[in-house]
mmCIF file of C-alpha atoms (C1' of nucleotides) and ligand atoms in Angstrom:
data_model
loop_
_atom_site.group_PDB
_atom_site.id
_atom_site.type_symbol
_atom_site.label_atom_id
_atom_site.label_comp_id
_atom_site.label_asym_id
_atom_site.label_seq_id
_atom_site.Cartn_x
_atom_site.Cartn_y
_atom_site.Cartn_z
ATOM 1 C CA MET A 400 -20.368 8.571 -145.721
ATOM 2 C CA GLU A 401 -22.765 5.853 -144.516
ATOM 3 C CA LYS A 402 -23.436 4.742 -148.074
ATOM 4 C CA TYR A 403 -19.732 4.049 -148.555
ATOM 5 C CA PHE A 404 -19.623 1.889 -145.429
ATOM 6 C CA GLU A 405 -22.617 0.013 -146.802
ATOM 7 C CA LYS A 406 -20.804 -0.631 -150.050
ATOM 8 C CA LEU A 407 -17.819 -2.045 -148.186
ATOM 9 C CA LYS A 408 -20.025 -4.428 -146.237
ATOM 10 C CA ASN A 409 -22.031 -5.484 -149.261
ATOM 11 C CA ASN A 410 -18.800 -6.512 -150.915
ATOM 12 C CA GLY A 411 -17.522 -8.464 -147.940
ATOM 13 C CA PHE A 412 -14.912 -5.941 -146.865
ATOM 14 C CA LYS A 413 -14.317 -4.874 -143.295
ATOM 15 C CA LEU A 414 -14.595 -1.283 -142.187
ATOM 16 C CA THR A 415 -11.155 -0.446 -140.873
ATOM 17 C CA PRO A 416 -9.675 2.855 -139.664
ATOM 18 C CA ARG A 417 -7.448 2.975 -142.757
ATOM 19 C CA ARG A 418 -10.411 2.644 -145.093
ATOM 20 C CA ARG A 419 -12.436 5.182 -143.184
ATOM 21 C CA ALA A 420 -9.509 7.613 -143.458
ATOM 22 C CA ILE A 421 -9.025 6.991 -147.163
ATOM 23 C CA ILE A 422 -12.692 7.609 -147.892
ATOM 24 C CA ASP A 423 -12.601 10.756 -145.733
ATOM 25 C CA LEU A 424 -9.594 11.926 -147.657
ATOM 26 C CA PHE A 425 -11.247 11.570 -151.038
ATOM 27 C CA VAL A 426 -14.493 13.136 -149.835
ATOM 28 C CA SER A 427 -12.736 16.164 -148.396
ATOM 29 C CA CYS A 428 -10.205 16.775 -151.168
ATOM 30 C CA GLY A 429 -12.653 16.219 -154.022
ATOM 31 C CA SER A 430 -9.926 15.348 -156.501
ATOM 32 C CA HIS A 431 -8.023 12.347 -157.775
ATOM 33 C CA LEU A 432 -4.959 11.036 -155.976
ATOM 34 C CA SER A 433 -2.169 8.573 -156.648
ATOM 35 C CA PRO A 434 -1.374 5.825 -154.119
ATOM 36 C CA GLU A 435 1.683 7.735 -152.998
ATOM 37 C CA MET A 436 -0.303 10.924 -152.378
ATOM 38 C CA VAL A 437 -2.813 8.965 -150.325
ATOM 39 C CA TRP A 438 0.036 7.398 -148.373
ATOM 40 C CA HIS A 439 1.578 10.767 -147.509
ATOM 41 C CA LYS A 440 -1.748 12.004 -146.168
ATOM 42 C CA LEU A 441 -2.359 8.838 -144.147
ATOM 43 C CA LYS A 442 1.025 8.996 -142.512
ATOM 44 C CA LEU A 443 -0.018 12.237 -140.847
ATOM 45 C CA LYS A 444 -2.825 10.364 -139.099
ATOM 46 C CA PHE A 445 -1.252 6.946 -138.510
ATOM 47 C CA LYS A 446 2.379 6.758 -137.630
ATOM 48 C CA ARG A 447 2.641 3.155 -138.756
ATOM 49 C CA CYS A 448 1.240 2.971 -142.225
ATOM 50 C CA GLY A 449 2.502 0.936 -145.152
ATOM 51 C CA LEU A 450 2.358 1.798 -148.821
ATOM 52 C CA PRO A 451 1.384 -1.760 -149.839
ATOM 53 C CA GLY A 452 -1.655 -1.428 -147.606
ATOM 54 C CA VAL A 453 -2.638 1.740 -149.411
ATOM 55 C CA TYR A 454 -2.444 -0.053 -152.741
ATOM 56 C CA ARG A 455 -4.564 -2.901 -151.430
ATOM 57 C CA ASN A 456 -7.154 -0.563 -149.984
ATOM 58 C CA LEU A 457 -7.454 1.534 -153.092
ATOM 59 C CA GLU A 458 -8.115 -1.641 -155.068
ATOM 60 C CA ALA A 459 -10.663 -2.732 -152.460
ATOM 61 C CA LEU A 460 -12.483 0.593 -152.714
ATOM 62 C CA LEU A 461 -12.360 0.288 -156.491
ATOM 63 C CA LYS A 462 -13.975 -3.154 -156.314
ATOM 64 C CA CYS A 463 -16.756 -1.725 -154.139
ATOM 65 C CA GLY A 464 -17.479 0.985 -156.669
ATOM 66 C CA ILE A 465 -16.503 3.698 -154.206
ATOM 67 C CA LEU A 466 -13.517 4.809 -156.259
ATOM 68 C CA VAL A 467 -12.782 4.807 -159.974
ATOM 69 C CA ARG A 468 -9.482 4.450 -161.701
ATOM 70 C CA ILE A 469 -8.506 7.557 -163.655
ATOM 71 C CA GLN A 470 -6.220 6.833 -166.578
ATOM 72 C CA GLN A 471 -3.599 9.551 -166.847
ATOM 73 C CA ALA A 472 -0.766 9.995 -169.326
ATOM 74 C CA ASP A 473 1.867 9.167 -166.711
ATOM 75 C CA ARG A 474 2.479 5.600 -165.696
ATOM 76 C CA LYS A 475 0.944 5.994 -162.250
ATOM 77 C CA LYS A 476 -2.358 4.802 -160.977
ATOM 78 C CA HIS A 477 -4.858 7.501 -160.070
ATOM 79 C CA TYR A 478 -8.074 7.080 -158.180
ATOM 80 C CA GLY A 479 -10.994 9.367 -157.569
ATOM 81 C CA LEU A 480 -14.461 9.291 -156.035
ATOM 82 C CA CYS A 481 -16.995 8.430 -158.672
ATOM 83 C CA VAL A 482 -20.405 9.995 -158.426
ATOM 84 C CA SER A 483 -22.021 8.210 -161.345
ATOM 85 C CA GLY A 484 -21.428 4.749 -159.961
ATOM 86 C CA ASP A 485 -21.711 1.904 -162.413
ATOM 87 C CA ASN A 486 -23.070 3.802 -165.402
ATOM 88 C CA HIS A 487 -20.585 3.902 -168.223
ATOM 89 C CA HIS A 488 -18.888 7.254 -168.453
ATOM 90 C CA HIS A 489 -15.515 8.956 -168.653
ATOM 91 C CA HIS A 490 -13.724 11.666 -166.747
ATOM 92 C CA ILE A 491 -12.453 15.169 -167.208
ATOM 93 C CA THR A 492 -9.670 16.230 -164.881
ATOM 94 C CA CYS A 493 -8.470 19.707 -164.075
ATOM 95 C CA ILE A 494 -4.712 19.919 -164.569
ATOM 96 C CA LYS A 495 -4.466 22.737 -161.999
ATOM 97 C CA CYS A 496 -6.505 21.514 -159.030
ATOM 98 C CA GLY A 497 -6.913 17.832 -159.879
ATOM 99 C CA LYS A 498 -10.696 17.892 -159.620
ATOM 100 C CA VAL A 499 -12.412 15.023 -161.424
ATOM 101 C CA GLU A 500 -15.815 15.277 -163.052
ATOM 102 C CA ASP A 501 -17.911 12.867 -165.033
ATOM 103 C CA ILE A 502 -18.477 13.059 -168.742
ATOM 104 C CA LYS A 503 -21.770 11.347 -169.343
ATOM 105 C CA ASP A 504 -21.804 11.437 -173.125
ATOM 106 C CA CYS A 505 -19.611 8.764 -174.571
ATOM 107 C CA ALA A 506 -18.737 8.923 -178.239
ATOM 108 C CA ILE A 507 -18.271 5.171 -178.460
ATOM 109 C CA ARG A 508 -21.358 4.138 -176.578
ATOM 110 C CA GLY A 509 -24.006 2.699 -178.811
ATOM 111 C CA ILE A 510 -21.572 2.170 -181.645
ATOM 112 C CA ASP A 511 -20.733 -1.515 -181.853
ATOM 113 C CA LYS A 512 -18.362 -1.427 -184.811
ATOM 114 C CA ILE A 513 -15.643 0.863 -186.088
ATOM 115 C CA LYS A 514 -13.788 -0.074 -189.273
ATOM 116 C CA GLY A 515 -15.208 -3.577 -189.089
ATOM 117 C CA TYR A 516 -13.865 -4.153 -185.586
ATOM 118 C CA LYS A 517 -16.201 -5.580 -182.965
ATOM 119 C CA ILE A 518 -15.570 -3.136 -180.117
ATOM 120 C CA VAL A 519 -14.586 -4.821 -176.877
ATOM 121 C CA SER A 520 -13.365 -1.972 -174.691
ATOM 122 C CA HIS A 521 -12.237 1.598 -174.800
ATOM 123 C CA PHE A 522 -11.087 4.332 -172.551
ATOM 124 C CA MET A 523 -10.951 8.059 -172.831
ATOM 125 C CA GLN A 524 -9.523 10.720 -170.600
ATOM 126 C CA VAL A 525 -9.848 14.464 -171.014
ATOM 127 C CA ASN A 526 -7.658 16.982 -169.258
ATOM 128 C CA GLY A 527 -8.406 20.659 -169.020
ATOM 129 C CA ILE A 528 -8.629 23.665 -166.744
ATOM 130 C CA CYS A 529 -11.801 24.086 -164.752
ATOM 131 C CA ALA A 530 -13.774 27.323 -164.577
ATOM 132 C CA SER A 531 -12.598 28.311 -161.092
ATOM 133 C CA CYS A 532 -8.939 27.646 -161.888
ATOM 134 C CA ARG A 533 -9.272 30.029 -164.833
ATOM 135 C CA GLU A 534 -10.429 32.733 -162.330
ATOM 136 C CA MET B 479 10.864 2.329 -196.644
ATOM 137 C CA GLU B 480 12.768 5.211 -198.246
ATOM 138 C CA LYS B 481 10.330 7.728 -196.799
ATOM 139 C CA TYR B 482 11.146 6.534 -193.305
ATOM 140 C CA PHE B 483 14.868 6.978 -193.896
ATOM 141 C CA GLU B 484 14.088 10.485 -195.124
ATOM 142 C CA LYS B 485 12.215 11.242 -191.934
ATOM 143 C CA LEU B 486 15.170 10.112 -189.828
ATOM 144 C CA LYS B 487 17.546 12.357 -191.754
ATOM 145 C CA ASN B 488 15.213 15.330 -191.666
ATOM 146 C CA ASN B 489 15.155 15.070 -187.907
ATOM 147 C CA GLY B 490 18.916 14.815 -187.553
ATOM 148 C CA PHE B 491 19.005 11.119 -186.735
ATOM 149 C CA LYS B 492 21.466 8.682 -188.241
ATOM 150 C CA LEU B 493 20.358 5.647 -190.187
ATOM 151 C CA THR B 494 21.733 2.723 -188.236
ATOM 152 C CA PRO B 495 21.276 -1.034 -188.665
ATOM 153 C CA ARG B 496 19.211 -1.147 -185.444
ATOM 154 C CA ARG B 497 16.820 1.502 -186.706
ATOM 155 C CA ARG B 498 16.538 -0.107 -190.095
ATOM 156 C CA ALA B 499 15.693 -3.402 -188.386
ATOM 157 C CA ILE B 500 13.123 -1.803 -186.086
ATOM 158 C CA ILE B 501 11.367 -0.106 -188.989
ATOM 159 C CA ASP B 502 11.452 -3.384 -190.959
ATOM 160 C CA LEU B 503 9.943 -5.144 -187.992
ATOM 161 C CA PHE B 504 7.009 -2.765 -187.693
ATOM 162 C CA VAL B 505 6.412 -2.719 -191.455
ATOM 163 C CA SER B 506 6.350 -6.492 -191.677
ATOM 164 C CA CYS B 507 4.337 -7.258 -188.559
ATOM 165 C CA GLY B 508 1.776 -4.484 -189.099
ATOM 166 C CA SER B 509 0.867 -4.302 -185.435
ATOM 167 C CA HIS B 510 1.878 -2.548 -182.251
ATOM 168 C CA LEU B 511 4.746 -3.795 -180.116
ATOM 169 C CA SER B 512 6.162 -3.118 -176.677
ATOM 170 C CA PRO B 513 9.873 -2.341 -176.238
ATOM 171 C CA GLU B 514 10.439 -5.814 -174.893
ATOM 172 C CA MET B 515 8.775 -7.465 -177.884
ATOM 173 C CA VAL B 516 10.940 -5.402 -180.228
ATOM 174 C CA TRP B 517 13.996 -6.401 -178.227
ATOM 175 C CA HIS B 518 13.217 -10.122 -178.497
ATOM 176 C CA LYS B 519 12.903 -9.832 -182.262
ATOM 177 C CA LEU B 520 16.104 -7.810 -182.614
ATOM 178 C CA LYS B 521 18.106 -10.295 -180.614
ATOM 179 C CA LEU B 522 17.457 -12.874 -183.326
ATOM 180 C CA LYS B 523 19.259 -10.615 -185.807
ATOM 181 C CA PHE B 524 21.944 -9.006 -183.637
ATOM 182 C CA LYS B 525 23.582 -11.074 -180.991
ATOM 183 C CA ARG B 526 24.662 -7.995 -179.047
ATOM 184 C CA CYS B 527 21.657 -5.844 -178.543
ATOM 185 C CA GLY B 528 20.665 -3.891 -175.473
ATOM 186 C CA LEU B 529 17.177 -3.126 -174.226
ATOM 187 C CA PRO B 530 18.043 0.504 -173.345
ATOM 188 C CA GLY B 531 19.003 1.003 -176.981
ATOM 189 C CA VAL B 532 15.608 -0.261 -178.049
ATOM 190 C CA TYR B 533 13.920 2.239 -175.748
ATOM 191 C CA ARG B 534 16.040 5.066 -177.141
ATOM 192 C CA ASN B 535 15.354 4.077 -180.719
ATOM 193 C CA LEU B 536 11.639 3.772 -180.260
ATOM 194 C CA GLU B 537 11.600 7.286 -178.821
ATOM 195 C CA ALA B 538 13.721 8.499 -181.739
ATOM 196 C CA LEU B 539 11.312 6.968 -184.252
ATOM 197 C CA LEU B 540 8.443 8.534 -182.328
ATOM 198 C CA LYS B 541 10.066 11.974 -182.585
ATOM 199 C CA CYS B 542 10.441 11.507 -186.345
ATOM 200 C CA GLY B 543 6.763 10.719 -186.692
ATOM 201 C CA ILE B 544 7.493 7.212 -187.941
ATOM 202 C CA LEU B 545 5.925 5.564 -184.917
ATOM 203 C CA VAL B 546 3.098 6.542 -182.606
ATOM 204 C CA ARG B 547 2.633 5.716 -178.998
ATOM 205 C CA ILE B 548 -0.394 3.526 -178.347
ATOM 206 C CA GLN B 549 -1.867 3.968 -174.885
ATOM 207 C CA GLN B 550 -2.920 0.615 -173.502
ATOM 208 C CA ALA B 551 -4.465 -0.266 -170.161
ATOM 209 C CA ASP B 552 -1.294 -1.981 -168.931
ATOM 210 C CA ARG B 553 1.753 -0.186 -167.591
ATOM 211 C CA LYS B 554 3.824 -0.820 -170.708
ATOM 212 C CA LYS B 555 4.673 1.417 -173.579
ATOM 213 C CA HIS B 556 3.372 0.352 -176.975
ATOM 214 C CA TYR B 557 4.398 1.668 -180.339
ATOM 215 C CA GLY B 558 2.973 1.240 -183.790
ATOM 216 C CA LEU B 559 3.486 2.517 -187.318
ATOM 217 C CA CYS B 560 1.263 5.477 -187.897
ATOM 218 C CA VAL B 561 -0.141 5.997 -191.349
ATOM 219 C CA SER B 562 -1.914 9.274 -190.746
ATOM 220 C CA GLY B 563 1.195 11.112 -189.670
ATOM 221 C CA ASP B 564 0.679 14.329 -187.788
ATOM 222 C CA ASN B 565 -3.066 14.709 -188.177
ATOM 223 C CA HIS B 566 -4.889 14.327 -184.896
ATOM 224 C CA HIS B 567 -6.497 10.945 -184.588
ATOM 225 C CA HIS B 568 -6.810 7.917 -182.320
ATOM 226 C CA HIS B 569 -6.299 4.209 -182.692
ATOM 227 C CA ILE B 570 -8.245 1.002 -182.666
ATOM 228 C CA THR B 571 -6.307 -2.120 -181.824
ATOM 229 C CA CYS B 572 -7.220 -5.727 -182.435
ATOM 230 C CA ILE B 573 -6.905 -7.705 -179.215
ATOM 231 C CA LYS B 574 -6.265 -10.924 -181.186
ATOM 232 C CA CYS B 575 -3.645 -9.970 -183.775
ATOM 233 C CA GLY B 576 -2.485 -6.609 -182.405
ATOM 234 C CA LYS B 577 -3.132 -4.749 -185.638
ATOM 235 C CA VAL B 578 -3.461 -0.984 -185.205
ATOM 236 C CA GLU B 579 -5.693 1.218 -187.348
ATOM 237 C CA ASP B 580 -6.496 4.887 -187.322
ATOM 238 C CA ILE B 581 -9.754 6.375 -186.173
ATOM 239 C CA LYS B 582 -10.051 9.652 -188.004
ATOM 240 C CA ASP B 583 -13.207 10.941 -186.341
ATOM 241 C CA CYS B 584 -12.468 12.344 -182.949
ATOM 242 C CA ALA B 585 -15.346 13.069 -180.618
ATOM 243 C CA ILE B 586 -13.412 15.804 -178.805
ATOM 244 C CA ARG B 587 -12.011 17.568 -181.821
ATOM 245 C CA GLY B 588 -13.657 20.871 -182.464
ATOM 246 C CA ILE B 589 -15.157 20.977 -178.991
ATOM 247 C CA ASP B 590 -13.210 23.463 -176.881
ATOM 248 C CA LYS B 591 -15.162 23.178 -173.642
ATOM 249 C CA ILE B 592 -16.826 20.410 -171.663
ATOM 250 C CA LYS B 593 -18.515 21.280 -168.360
ATOM 251 C CA GLY B 594 -16.818 24.663 -168.343
ATOM 252 C CA TYR B 595 -13.358 23.151 -168.639
ATOM 253 C CA LYS B 596 -10.978 24.559 -171.223
ATOM 254 C CA ILE B 597 -9.795 21.342 -172.868
ATOM 255 C CA VAL B 598 -6.020 20.965 -172.935
ATOM 256 C CA SER B 599 -5.478 17.362 -173.949
ATOM 257 C CA HIS B 600 -7.190 14.048 -174.249
ATOM 258 C CA PHE B 601 -6.543 10.542 -175.318
ATOM 259 C CA MET B 602 -8.703 7.684 -176.378
ATOM 260 C CA GLN B 603 -7.985 4.089 -177.153
ATOM 261 C CA VAL B 604 -10.387 1.524 -178.552
ATOM 262 C CA ASN B 605 -9.803 -2.214 -178.450
ATOM 263 C CA GLY B 606 -11.741 -4.721 -180.479
ATOM 264 C CA ILE B 607 -11.552 -7.729 -182.745
ATOM 265 C CA CYS B 608 -10.852 -7.080 -186.399
ATOM 266 C CA ALA B 609 -12.869 -8.590 -189.228
ATOM 267 C CA SER B 610 -10.292 -11.201 -190.188
ATOM 268 C CA CYS B 611 -9.770 -12.367 -186.612
ATOM 269 C CA ARG B 612 -13.515 -13.006 -186.399
ATOM 270 C CA GLU B 613 -13.165 -15.307 -189.505
ATOM 271 C "C1'" DC C 1331 40.473 8.750 -195.057
ATOM 272 C "C1'" DT C 1332 39.803 11.405 -190.732
ATOM 273 C "C1'" DG C 1333 37.343 13.568 -187.048
ATOM 274 C "C1'" DT C 1334 33.401 14.158 -184.315
ATOM 275 C "C1'" DA C 1335 28.968 13.817 -182.642
ATOM 276 C "C1'" DA C 1336 25.637 10.319 -182.247
ATOM 277 C "C1'" DA C 1337 24.614 5.523 -181.211
ATOM 278 C "C1'" DT C 1338 25.615 1.596 -178.722
ATOM 279 C "C1'" DA C 1339 26.040 -2.372 -174.850
ATOM 280 C "C1'" DG C 1340 26.013 -3.479 -170.377
ATOM 281 C "C1'" DA C 1341 25.831 -2.340 -165.703
ATOM 282 C "C1'" DA C 1342 23.544 0.074 -162.453
ATOM 283 C "C1'" DA C 1343 19.940 3.060 -160.756
ATOM 284 C "C1'" DC C 1344 15.303 4.136 -160.523
ATOM 285 C "C1'" DA C 1345 10.130 4.253 -159.938
ATOM 286 C "C1'" DA C 1346 5.831 2.103 -159.430
ATOM 287 C "C1'" DT C 1347 3.754 -1.824 -157.974
ATOM 288 C "C1'" DT C 1348 3.305 -6.567 -156.079
ATOM 289 C "C1'" DT C 1349 4.351 -10.500 -153.215
ATOM 290 C "C1'" DC C 1350 5.609 -12.629 -148.904
ATOM 291 C "C1'" DT C 1351 5.582 -13.470 -143.892
ATOM 292 C "C1'" DA C 1352 4.558 -12.702 -139.438
ATOM 293 C "C1'" DT C 1353 1.548 -9.977 -136.487
ATOM 294 C "C1'" DT C 1354 -2.714 -7.601 -135.396
ATOM 295 C "C1'" DT C 1355 -7.556 -6.603 -135.675
ATOM 296 C "C1'" DA C 1356 -12.791 -6.373 -137.086
ATOM 297 C "C1'" DG C 1357 -16.747 -8.586 -136.851
ATOM 298 C "C1'" DT C 1358 -18.997 -12.875 -135.641
ATOM 299 C "C1'" DA C 1359 -20.121 -16.618 -132.634
ATOM 300 C "C1'" DT C 1360 -20.146 -17.951 -128.170
ATOM 301 C "C1'" DA D 311 -18.035 -9.542 -122.369
ATOM 302 C "C1'" DT D 312 -14.811 -13.205 -124.579
ATOM 303 C "C1'" DA D 313 -12.957 -16.157 -127.832
ATOM 304 C "C1'" DC D 314 -12.414 -17.226 -132.592
ATOM 305 C "C1'" DT D 315 -11.262 -16.733 -137.385
ATOM 306 C "C1'" DA D 316 -10.730 -14.730 -141.637
ATOM 307 C "C1'" DA D 317 -9.262 -10.456 -143.264
ATOM 308 C "C1'" DA D 318 -6.169 -6.528 -142.796
ATOM 309 C "C1'" DT D 319 -1.846 -4.857 -141.726
ATOM 310 C "C1'" DA D 320 3.469 -3.339 -141.663
ATOM 311 C "C1'" DG D 321 7.712 -3.915 -143.340
ATOM 312 C "C1'" DA D 322 10.940 -6.245 -146.054
ATOM 313 C "C1'" DA D 323 11.973 -8.045 -150.277
ATOM 314 C "C1'" DA D 324 10.943 -9.098 -155.034
ATOM 315 C "C1'" DT D 325 9.283 -7.815 -159.558
ATOM 316 C "C1'" DT D 326 8.447 -5.057 -163.542
ATOM 317 C "C1'" DG D 327 9.145 -1.491 -166.716
ATOM 318 C "C1'" DT D 328 12.070 2.196 -167.712
ATOM 319 C "C1'" DT D 329 16.043 5.476 -167.405
ATOM 320 C "C1'" DT D 330 20.720 6.937 -166.511
ATOM 321 C "C1'" DC D 331 25.676 6.409 -166.712
ATOM 322 C "C1'" DT D 332 30.184 5.238 -168.721
ATOM 323 C "C1'" DA D 333 33.165 3.572 -171.877
ATOM 324 C "C1'" DT D 334 33.447 1.910 -176.579
ATOM 325 C "C1'" DT D 335 32.029 1.843 -181.375
ATOM 326 C "C1'" DT D 336 30.032 3.658 -185.596
ATOM 327 C "C1'" DA D 337 27.692 6.760 -189.254
ATOM 328 C "C1'" DC D 338 28.537 10.134 -192.048
ATOM 329 C "C1'" DA D 339 30.181 15.083 -193.090
ATOM 330 C "C1'" DG D 340 34.318 17.212 -194.494
HETATM 331 MN MN1 MN E 218 -17.139 9.068 -162.512
HETATM 332 MN MN1 MN E 219 -2.229 6.482 -186.510
HETATM 333 ZN ZN1 ZN E 220 -17.119 5.367 -173.279
HETATM 334 ZN ZN1 ZN E 221 -9.076 13.070 -180.336
#
DNA sequence: CTGTAAATAGAAACAATTTCTATTTAGTAT
DNA sequence: ATACTAAATAGAAATTGTTTCTATTTACAG
């Protein structure tokens, strides 16, 4: 918890009740959430709470390295707590419970060319069913 | 060209001027396009031409296996001609000219579990600069 | 040719996200 | 403690990308 507050400060962001609550939320649910899901949860705690603020805060937490952006097949944004910090990696998501875990091995990493292309960026997302959701 | 018309017929779709023009467009430009880009091109040929129709046709061509959906980091849909047909593969896209090529080797293929997860789906997209765009 | 289901344009609805404006607040400087 | 200021906020409105709806037109089988 403290380390997240540190990250906010180090990046010039203020520690507000909203941000505290959003971090809490991700820590306690342990899965990835869309801005709308975060908003619904926050509204239980704060009766005045705007969706644009949620979007801004999720981006702020992303900039601090507290959250990562999970790329899903739908057109929504998804964010999750990232344990591995800045090290390049990808994510595997459970389609039942939404849990997000790191995949450390990256097939692309280390390769600088495919088919003569100079590789600039890539992303990968794996979806599956985690051990506990399979019983 | 003929093979594409075959594919339409085999899937119960009619061969219309719009569809002919869309296929032409992808064959001649050799890169991936968003619905809006396709629409702009079509409007040069047909003075009455709706964007919803473009969306419907791109989905129709996708169902026939003529086009594939390219997953980009933006919130737009992108489609491209797919040479490899139904075989599982991913794509590398040139960020300069938009050209799309197949990546046959898939890091996930053959692996059925990562971190105890039963893998259900995955996607991967690589962006780079192709040999001719680098001179 | 004729009939019918599919394809179409254009308007409107929709969903996710972003921008704008006025008000409030966190953290710093007194 | 108090005042100050830049950052954070709510709520409304705008934007963007996509889908749905309705009436009209068209491809193509019979
Ligand atoms: Mn991670
Ligand atoms: Mn392909
Ligand atoms: Zn990687
Ligand atoms: Zn693959």
